[in-house]
PDB file of C-alpha atoms in Angstrom:
ATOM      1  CA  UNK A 211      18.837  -5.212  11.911  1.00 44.00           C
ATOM      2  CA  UNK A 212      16.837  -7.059  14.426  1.00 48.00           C
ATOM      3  CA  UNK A 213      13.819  -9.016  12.897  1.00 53.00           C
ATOM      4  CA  UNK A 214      10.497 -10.380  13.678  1.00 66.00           C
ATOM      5  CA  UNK A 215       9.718 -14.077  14.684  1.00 82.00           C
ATOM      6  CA  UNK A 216       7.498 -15.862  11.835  1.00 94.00           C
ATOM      7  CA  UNK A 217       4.681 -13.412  11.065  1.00 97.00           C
ATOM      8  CA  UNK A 218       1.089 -14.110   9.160  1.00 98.00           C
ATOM      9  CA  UNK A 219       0.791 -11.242   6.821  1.00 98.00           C
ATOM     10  CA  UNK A 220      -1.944 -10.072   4.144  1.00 98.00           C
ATOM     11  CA  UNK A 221      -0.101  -8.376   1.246  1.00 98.00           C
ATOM     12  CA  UNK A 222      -2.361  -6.532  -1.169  1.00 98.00           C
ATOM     13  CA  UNK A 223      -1.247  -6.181  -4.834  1.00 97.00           C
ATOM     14  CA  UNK A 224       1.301  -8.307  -5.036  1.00 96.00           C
ATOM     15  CA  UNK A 225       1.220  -8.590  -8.483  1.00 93.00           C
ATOM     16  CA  UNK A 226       2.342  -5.243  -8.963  1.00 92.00           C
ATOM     17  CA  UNK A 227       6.041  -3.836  -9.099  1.00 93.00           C
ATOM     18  CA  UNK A 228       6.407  -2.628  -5.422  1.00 96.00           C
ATOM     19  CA  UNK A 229       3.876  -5.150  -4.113  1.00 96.00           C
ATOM     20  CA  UNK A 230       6.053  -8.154  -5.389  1.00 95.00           C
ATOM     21  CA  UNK A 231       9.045  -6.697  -4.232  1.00 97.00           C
ATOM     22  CA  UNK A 232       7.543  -6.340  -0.889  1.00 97.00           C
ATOM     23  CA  UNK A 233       6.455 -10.060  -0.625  1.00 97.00           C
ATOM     24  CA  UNK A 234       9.858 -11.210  -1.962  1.00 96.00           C
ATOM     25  CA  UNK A 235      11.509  -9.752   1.197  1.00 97.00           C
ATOM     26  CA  UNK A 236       9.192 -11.252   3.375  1.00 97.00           C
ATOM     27  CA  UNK A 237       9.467 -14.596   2.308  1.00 97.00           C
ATOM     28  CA  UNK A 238      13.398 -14.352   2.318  1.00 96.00           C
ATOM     29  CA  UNK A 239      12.699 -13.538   5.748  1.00 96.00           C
ATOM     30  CA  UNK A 240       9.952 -16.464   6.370  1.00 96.00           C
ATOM     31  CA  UNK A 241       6.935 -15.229   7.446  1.00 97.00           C
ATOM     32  CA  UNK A 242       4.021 -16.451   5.720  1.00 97.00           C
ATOM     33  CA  UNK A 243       2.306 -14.409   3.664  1.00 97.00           C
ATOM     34  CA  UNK A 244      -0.857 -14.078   1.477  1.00 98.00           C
ATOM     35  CA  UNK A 245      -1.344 -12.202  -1.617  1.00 98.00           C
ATOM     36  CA  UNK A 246      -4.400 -10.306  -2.473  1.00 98.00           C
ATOM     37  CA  UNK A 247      -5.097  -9.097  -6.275  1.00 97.00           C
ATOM     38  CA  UNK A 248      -7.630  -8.564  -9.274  1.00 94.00           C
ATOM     39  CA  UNK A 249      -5.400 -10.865 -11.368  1.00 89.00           C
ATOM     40  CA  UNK A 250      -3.538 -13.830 -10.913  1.00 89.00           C
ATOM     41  CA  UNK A 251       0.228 -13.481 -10.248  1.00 88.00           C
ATOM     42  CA  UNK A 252       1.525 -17.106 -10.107  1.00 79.00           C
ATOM     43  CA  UNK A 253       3.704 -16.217  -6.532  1.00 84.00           C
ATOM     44  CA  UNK A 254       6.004 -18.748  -5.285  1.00 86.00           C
ATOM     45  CA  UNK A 255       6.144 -19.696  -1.650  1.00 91.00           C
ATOM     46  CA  UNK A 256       2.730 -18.621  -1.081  1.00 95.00           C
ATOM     47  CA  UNK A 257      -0.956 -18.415  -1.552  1.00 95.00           C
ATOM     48  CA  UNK A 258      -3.306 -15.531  -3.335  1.00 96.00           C
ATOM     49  CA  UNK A 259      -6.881 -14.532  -3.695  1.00 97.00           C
ATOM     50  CA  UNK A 260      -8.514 -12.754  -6.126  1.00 97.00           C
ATOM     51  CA  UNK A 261     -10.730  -9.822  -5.923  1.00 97.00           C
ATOM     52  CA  UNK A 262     -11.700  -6.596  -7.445  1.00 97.00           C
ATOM     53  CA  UNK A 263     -11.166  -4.081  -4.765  1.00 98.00           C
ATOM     54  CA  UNK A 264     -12.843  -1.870  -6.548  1.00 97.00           C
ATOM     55  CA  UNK A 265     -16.213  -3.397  -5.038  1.00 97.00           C
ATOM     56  CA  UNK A 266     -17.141  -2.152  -1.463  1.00 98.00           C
ATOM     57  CA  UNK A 267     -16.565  -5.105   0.720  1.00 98.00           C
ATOM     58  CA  UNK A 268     -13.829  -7.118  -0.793  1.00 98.00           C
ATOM     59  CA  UNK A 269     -10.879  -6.138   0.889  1.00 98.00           C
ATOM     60  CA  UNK A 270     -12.310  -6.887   3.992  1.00 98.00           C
ATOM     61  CA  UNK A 271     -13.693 -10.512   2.368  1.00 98.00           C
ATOM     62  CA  UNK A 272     -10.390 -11.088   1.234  1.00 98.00           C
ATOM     63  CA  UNK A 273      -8.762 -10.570   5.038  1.00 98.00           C
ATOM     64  CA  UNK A 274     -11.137 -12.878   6.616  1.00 98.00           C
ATOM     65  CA  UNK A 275     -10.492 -15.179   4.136  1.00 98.00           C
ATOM     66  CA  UNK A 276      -6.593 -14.826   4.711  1.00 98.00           C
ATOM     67  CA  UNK A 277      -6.864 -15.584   8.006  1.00 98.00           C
ATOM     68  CA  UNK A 278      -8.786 -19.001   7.593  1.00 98.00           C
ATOM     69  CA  UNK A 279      -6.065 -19.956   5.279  1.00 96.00           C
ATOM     70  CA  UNK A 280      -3.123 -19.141   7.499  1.00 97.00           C
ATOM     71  CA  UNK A 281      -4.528 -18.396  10.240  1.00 98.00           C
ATOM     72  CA  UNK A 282      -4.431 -15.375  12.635  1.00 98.00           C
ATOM     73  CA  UNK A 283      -2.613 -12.277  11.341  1.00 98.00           C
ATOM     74  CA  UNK A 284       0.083 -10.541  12.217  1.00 98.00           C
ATOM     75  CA  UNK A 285      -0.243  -7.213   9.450  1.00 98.00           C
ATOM     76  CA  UNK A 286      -1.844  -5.992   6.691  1.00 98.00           C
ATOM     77  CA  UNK A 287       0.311  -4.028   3.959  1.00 98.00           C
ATOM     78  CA  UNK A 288      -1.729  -2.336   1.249  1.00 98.00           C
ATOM     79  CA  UNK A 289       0.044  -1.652  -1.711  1.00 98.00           C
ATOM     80  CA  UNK A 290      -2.764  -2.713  -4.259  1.00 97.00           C
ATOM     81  CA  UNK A 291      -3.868   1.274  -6.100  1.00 95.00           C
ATOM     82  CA  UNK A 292      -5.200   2.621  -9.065  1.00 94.00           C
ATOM     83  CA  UNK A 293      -3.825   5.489 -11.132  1.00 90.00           C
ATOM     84  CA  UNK A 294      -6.270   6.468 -13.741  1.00 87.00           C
ATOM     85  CA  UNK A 295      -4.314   9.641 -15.401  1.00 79.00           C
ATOM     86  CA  UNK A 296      -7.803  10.979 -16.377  1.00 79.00           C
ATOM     87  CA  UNK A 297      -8.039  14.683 -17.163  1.00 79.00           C
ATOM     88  CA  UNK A 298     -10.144  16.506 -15.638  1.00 85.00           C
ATOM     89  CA  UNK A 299     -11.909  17.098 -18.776  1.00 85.00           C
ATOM     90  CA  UNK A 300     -12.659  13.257 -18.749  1.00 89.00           C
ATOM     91  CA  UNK A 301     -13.624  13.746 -15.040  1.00 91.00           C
ATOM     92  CA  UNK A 302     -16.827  11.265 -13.874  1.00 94.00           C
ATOM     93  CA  UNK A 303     -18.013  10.348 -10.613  1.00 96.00           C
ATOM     94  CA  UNK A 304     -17.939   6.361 -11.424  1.00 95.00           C
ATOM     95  CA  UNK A 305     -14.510   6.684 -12.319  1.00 95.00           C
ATOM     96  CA  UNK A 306     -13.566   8.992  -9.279  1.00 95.00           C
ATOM     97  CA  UNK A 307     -15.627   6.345  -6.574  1.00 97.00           C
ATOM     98  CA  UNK A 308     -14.027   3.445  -8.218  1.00 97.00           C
ATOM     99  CA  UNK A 309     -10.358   4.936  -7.502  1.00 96.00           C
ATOM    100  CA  UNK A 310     -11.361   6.169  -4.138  1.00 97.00           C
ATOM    101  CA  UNK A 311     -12.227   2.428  -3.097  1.00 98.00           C
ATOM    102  CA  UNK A 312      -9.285   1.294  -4.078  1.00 98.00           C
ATOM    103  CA  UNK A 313      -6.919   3.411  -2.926  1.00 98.00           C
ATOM    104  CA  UNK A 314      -8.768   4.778   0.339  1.00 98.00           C
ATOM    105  CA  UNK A 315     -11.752   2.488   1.005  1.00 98.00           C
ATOM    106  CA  UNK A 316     -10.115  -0.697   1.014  1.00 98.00           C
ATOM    107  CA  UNK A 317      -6.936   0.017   2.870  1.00 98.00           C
ATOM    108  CA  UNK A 318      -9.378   1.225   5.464  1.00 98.00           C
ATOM    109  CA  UNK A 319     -11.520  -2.219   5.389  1.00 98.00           C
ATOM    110  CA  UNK A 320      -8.256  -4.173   5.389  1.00 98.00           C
ATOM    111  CA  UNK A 321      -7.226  -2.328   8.313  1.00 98.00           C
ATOM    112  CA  UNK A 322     -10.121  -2.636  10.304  1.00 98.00           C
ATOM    113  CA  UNK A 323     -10.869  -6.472   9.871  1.00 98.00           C
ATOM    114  CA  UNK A 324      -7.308  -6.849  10.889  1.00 98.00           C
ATOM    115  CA  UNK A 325      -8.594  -5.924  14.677  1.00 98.00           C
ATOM    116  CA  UNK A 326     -11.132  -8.587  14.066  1.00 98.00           C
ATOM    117  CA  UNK A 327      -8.716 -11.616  13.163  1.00 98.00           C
ATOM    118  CA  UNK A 328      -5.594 -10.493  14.878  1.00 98.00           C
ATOM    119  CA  UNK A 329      -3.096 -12.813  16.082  1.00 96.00           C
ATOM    120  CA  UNK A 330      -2.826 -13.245  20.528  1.00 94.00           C
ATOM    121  CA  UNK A 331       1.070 -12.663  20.089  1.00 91.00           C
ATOM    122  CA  UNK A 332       3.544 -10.623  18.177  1.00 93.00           C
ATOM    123  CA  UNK A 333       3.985  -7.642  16.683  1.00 95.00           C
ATOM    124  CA  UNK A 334       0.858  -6.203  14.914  1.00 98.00           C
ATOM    125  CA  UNK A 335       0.873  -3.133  12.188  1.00 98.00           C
ATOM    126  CA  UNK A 336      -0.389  -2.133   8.941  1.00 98.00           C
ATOM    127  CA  UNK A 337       1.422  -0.198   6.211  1.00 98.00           C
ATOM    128  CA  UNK A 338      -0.013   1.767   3.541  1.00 98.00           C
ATOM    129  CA  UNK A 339       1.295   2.787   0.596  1.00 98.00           C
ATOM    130  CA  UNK A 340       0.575   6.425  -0.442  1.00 97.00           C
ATOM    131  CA  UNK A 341       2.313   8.831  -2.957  1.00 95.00           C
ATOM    132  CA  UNK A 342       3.470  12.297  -3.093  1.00 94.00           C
ATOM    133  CA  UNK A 343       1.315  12.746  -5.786  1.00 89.00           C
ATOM    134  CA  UNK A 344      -0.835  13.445  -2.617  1.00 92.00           C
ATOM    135  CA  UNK A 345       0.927  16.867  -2.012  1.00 89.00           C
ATOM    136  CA  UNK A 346       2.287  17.666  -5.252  1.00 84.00           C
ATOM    137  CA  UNK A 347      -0.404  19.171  -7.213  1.00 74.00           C
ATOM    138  CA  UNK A 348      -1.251  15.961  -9.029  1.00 78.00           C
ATOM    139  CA  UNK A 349      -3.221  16.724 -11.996  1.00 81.00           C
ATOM    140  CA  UNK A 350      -5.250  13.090 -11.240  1.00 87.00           C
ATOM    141  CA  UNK A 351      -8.117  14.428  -9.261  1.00 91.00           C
ATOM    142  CA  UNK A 352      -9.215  11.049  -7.581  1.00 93.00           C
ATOM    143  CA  UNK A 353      -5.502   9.748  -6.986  1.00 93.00           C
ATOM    144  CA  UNK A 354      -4.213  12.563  -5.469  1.00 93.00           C
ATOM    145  CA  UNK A 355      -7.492  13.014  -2.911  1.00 95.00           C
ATOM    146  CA  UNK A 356      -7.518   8.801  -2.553  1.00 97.00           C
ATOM    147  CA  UNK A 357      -3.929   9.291  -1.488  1.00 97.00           C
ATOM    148  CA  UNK A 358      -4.294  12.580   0.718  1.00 97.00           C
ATOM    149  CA  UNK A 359      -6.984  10.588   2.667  1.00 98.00           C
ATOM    150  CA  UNK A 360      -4.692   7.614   3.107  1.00 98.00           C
ATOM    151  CA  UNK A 361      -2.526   9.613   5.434  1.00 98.00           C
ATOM    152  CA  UNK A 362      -5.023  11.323   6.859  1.00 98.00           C
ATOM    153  CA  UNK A 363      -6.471   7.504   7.506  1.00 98.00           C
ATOM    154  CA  UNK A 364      -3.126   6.464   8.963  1.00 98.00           C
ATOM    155  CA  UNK A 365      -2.697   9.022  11.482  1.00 98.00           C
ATOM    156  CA  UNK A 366      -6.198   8.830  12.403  1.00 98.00           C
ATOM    157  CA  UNK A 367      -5.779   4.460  12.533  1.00 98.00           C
ATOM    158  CA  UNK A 368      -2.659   5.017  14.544  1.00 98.00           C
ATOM    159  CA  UNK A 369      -4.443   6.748  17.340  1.00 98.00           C
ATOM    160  CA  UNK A 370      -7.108   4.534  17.582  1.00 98.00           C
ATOM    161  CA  UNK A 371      -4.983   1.310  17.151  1.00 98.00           C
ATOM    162  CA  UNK A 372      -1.942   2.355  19.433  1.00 98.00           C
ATOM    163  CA  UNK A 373      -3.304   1.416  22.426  1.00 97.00           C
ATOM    164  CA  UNK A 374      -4.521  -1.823  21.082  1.00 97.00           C
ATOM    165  CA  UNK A 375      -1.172  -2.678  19.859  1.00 97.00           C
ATOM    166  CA  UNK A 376      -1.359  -2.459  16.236  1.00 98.00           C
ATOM    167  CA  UNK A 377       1.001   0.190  14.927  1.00 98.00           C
ATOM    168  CA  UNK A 378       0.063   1.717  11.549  1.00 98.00           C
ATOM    169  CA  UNK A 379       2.206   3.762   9.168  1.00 98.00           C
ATOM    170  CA  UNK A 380       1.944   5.432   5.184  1.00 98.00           C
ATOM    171  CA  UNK A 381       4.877   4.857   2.834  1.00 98.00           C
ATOM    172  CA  UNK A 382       5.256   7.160  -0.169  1.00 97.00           C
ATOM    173  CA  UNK A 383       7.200   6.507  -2.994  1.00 96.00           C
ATOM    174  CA  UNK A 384       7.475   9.587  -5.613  1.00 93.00           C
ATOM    175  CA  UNK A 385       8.289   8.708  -9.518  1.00 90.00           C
ATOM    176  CA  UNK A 386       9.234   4.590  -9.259  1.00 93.00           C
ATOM    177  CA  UNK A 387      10.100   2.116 -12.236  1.00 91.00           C
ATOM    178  CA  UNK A 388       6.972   0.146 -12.042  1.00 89.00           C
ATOM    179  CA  UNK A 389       3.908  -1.293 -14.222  1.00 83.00           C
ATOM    180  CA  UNK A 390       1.819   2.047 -13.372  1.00 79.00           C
ATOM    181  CA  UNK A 391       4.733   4.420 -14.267  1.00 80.00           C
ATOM    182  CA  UNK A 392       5.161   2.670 -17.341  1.00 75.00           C
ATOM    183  CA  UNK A 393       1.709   3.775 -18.154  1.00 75.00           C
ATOM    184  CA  UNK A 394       2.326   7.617 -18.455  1.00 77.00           C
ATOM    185  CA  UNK A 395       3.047   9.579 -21.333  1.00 79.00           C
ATOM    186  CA  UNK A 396       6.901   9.371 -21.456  1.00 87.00           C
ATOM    187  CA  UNK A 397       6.984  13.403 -21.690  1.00 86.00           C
ATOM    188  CA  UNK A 398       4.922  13.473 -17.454  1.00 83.00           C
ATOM    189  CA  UNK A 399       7.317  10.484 -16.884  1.00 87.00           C
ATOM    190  CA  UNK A 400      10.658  12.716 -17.313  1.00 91.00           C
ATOM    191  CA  UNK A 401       9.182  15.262 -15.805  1.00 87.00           C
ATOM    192  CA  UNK A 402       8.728  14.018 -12.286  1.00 87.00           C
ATOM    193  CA  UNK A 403      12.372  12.261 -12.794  1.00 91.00           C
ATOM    194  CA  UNK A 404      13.631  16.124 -13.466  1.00 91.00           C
ATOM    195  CA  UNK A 405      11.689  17.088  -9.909  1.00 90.00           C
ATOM    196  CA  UNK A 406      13.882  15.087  -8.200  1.00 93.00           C
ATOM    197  CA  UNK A 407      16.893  16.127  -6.312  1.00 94.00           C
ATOM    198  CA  UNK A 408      18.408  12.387  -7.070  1.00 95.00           C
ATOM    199  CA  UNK A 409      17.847  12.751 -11.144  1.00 94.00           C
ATOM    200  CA  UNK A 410      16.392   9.345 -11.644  1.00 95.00           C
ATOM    201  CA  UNK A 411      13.273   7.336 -10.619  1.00 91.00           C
ATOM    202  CA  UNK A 412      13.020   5.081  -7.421  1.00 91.00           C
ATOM    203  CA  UNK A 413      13.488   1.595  -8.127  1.00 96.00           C
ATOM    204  CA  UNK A 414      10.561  -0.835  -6.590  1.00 97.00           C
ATOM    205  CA  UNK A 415      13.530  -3.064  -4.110  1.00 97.00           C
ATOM    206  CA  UNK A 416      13.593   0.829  -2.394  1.00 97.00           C
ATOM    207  CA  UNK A 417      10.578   1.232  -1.885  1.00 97.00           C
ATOM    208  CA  UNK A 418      10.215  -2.321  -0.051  1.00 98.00           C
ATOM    209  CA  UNK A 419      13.203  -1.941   2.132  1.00 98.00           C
ATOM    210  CA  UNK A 420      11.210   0.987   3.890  1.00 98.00           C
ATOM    211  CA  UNK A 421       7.930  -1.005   3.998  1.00 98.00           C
ATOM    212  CA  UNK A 422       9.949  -4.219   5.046  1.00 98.00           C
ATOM    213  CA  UNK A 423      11.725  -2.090   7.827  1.00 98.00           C
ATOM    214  CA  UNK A 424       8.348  -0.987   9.523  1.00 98.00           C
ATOM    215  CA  UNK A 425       6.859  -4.249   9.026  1.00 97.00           C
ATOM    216  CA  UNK A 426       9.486  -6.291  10.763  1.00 95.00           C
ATOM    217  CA  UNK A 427      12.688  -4.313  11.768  1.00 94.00           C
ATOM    218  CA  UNK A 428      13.078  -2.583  14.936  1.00 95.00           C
ATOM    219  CA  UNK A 429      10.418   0.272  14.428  1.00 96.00           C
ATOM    220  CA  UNK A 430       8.549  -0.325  17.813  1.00 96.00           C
ATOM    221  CA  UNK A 431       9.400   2.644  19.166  1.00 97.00           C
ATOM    222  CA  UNK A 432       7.459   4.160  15.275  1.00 98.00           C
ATOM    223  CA  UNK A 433       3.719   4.706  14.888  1.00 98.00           C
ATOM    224  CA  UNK A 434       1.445   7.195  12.482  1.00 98.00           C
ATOM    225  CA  UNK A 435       4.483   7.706  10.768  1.00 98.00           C
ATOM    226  CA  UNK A 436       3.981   9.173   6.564  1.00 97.00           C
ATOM    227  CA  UNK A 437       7.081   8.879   5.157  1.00 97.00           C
ATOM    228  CA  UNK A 438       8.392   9.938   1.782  1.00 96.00           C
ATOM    229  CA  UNK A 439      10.830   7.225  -0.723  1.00 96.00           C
ATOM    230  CA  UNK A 440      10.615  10.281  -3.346  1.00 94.00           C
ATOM    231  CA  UNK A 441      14.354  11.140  -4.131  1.00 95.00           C
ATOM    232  CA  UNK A 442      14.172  14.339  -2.680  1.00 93.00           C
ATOM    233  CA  UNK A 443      11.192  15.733  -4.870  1.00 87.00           C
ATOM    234  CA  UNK A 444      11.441  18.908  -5.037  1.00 72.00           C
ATOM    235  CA  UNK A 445       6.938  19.898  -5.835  1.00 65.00           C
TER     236      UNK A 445
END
């Protein structure tokens, strides 16, 4: 598969279990990267920053502040979210704004400051990651509308960016072995493994071979793509 030459890349939770895979590949592949999170993550082979991107403003802080570090970007890929797994019973509008920053606002930011400190040369993209949860009846109000927006987001950003170059696309995974997944009641959590057509849970390496493909593989000819890495979920 034909690769990219160096690239300067922002990668937003990279602590997390598809986030760190993603940055792993990248740096096998030696671009330089930085890492943007709420908590530290101790990465080797490159530098992070910490924010809460939870608070309007700080994802695009945190991508100006990338590119004074390593100076002028390549791509953005956001896989920093929130899943809450509130009830609606438990619903409130702090809690619903907070995980609509995260997941929608600050991909958004990220995306748009990325215009702003650009590299001259290169490729240029962003890649979002987004769920199924955002078409399969999630039961978590404020995930499954931050997540519908997202690709609504992308398609819209890939209009607007195409002709500047910048090619933008959604990744989303269905059920996958990570930190967040971990987190649900074990009874939801064989569930959505029984929805699949595969019978088992996506592991967090698949999900980054997709996002690593559009990020630096030969996907010029791709743009405003949504994508599923679901095992064949069957809503």
């Amino acid at each position: 598969m034909p690769v990219s030459p160096s690239m300067r890349i922002v990668v937003t939770g990279h602590s997390g279990g598809i986030g760190s895979a993603v940055a792993r590949n990248l740096l096998q592949l030696g671009h330089e990267l930085v890492g943007v999170d709420r908590l530290p993550a101790s990465p080797e082979g490159f530098q992070e920053i910490l924010v809460d991107l939870s608070v309007p403003g700080e994802a695009a802080r945190a991508v100006q502040i990338a590119a004074s570090v390593i100076g002028p970007l390549n791509g953005i890929i956001n896989c920093a979210g929130r899943y809450d797994s509130v009830l609606l019973e438990q619903f409130s509008w702090e809690q619903y704004q907070e995980v609509m920053t995260v997941n929608l606002r600050a991909p958004i930011e990220a995306a748009l400051t990325l215009l702003k400190v650009r590299s001259t040369e290169g490729r240029h993209f962003v890649v979002n990651l987004g769920s199924v949860g955002a078409r399969s009846a999630s039961r978590d109000l404020a995930y499954a509308v931050s997540k519908a927006g997202l690709e609504g987001a992308t398609r819209s950003l890939a209009r607007s960016f195409a002709p500047l170059g910048v090619r933008v696309f959604c990744v989303c995974p269905g059920i996958t072995d990570t930190p967040m997944s971990a987190a649900m009641a074990r009874d939801r959590y064989a569930k959505h493994v029984q929805s699949t057509l595969l019978g088992r849970a996506g592991q967090p390496a698949e999900i980054a071979a997709l996002v690593t493909f559009l990020a630096t593989g030969d996907s010029d000819y791709m743009t405003g793509s949504v994508i599923d890495v679901s095992g064949g979920l069957v809503p």
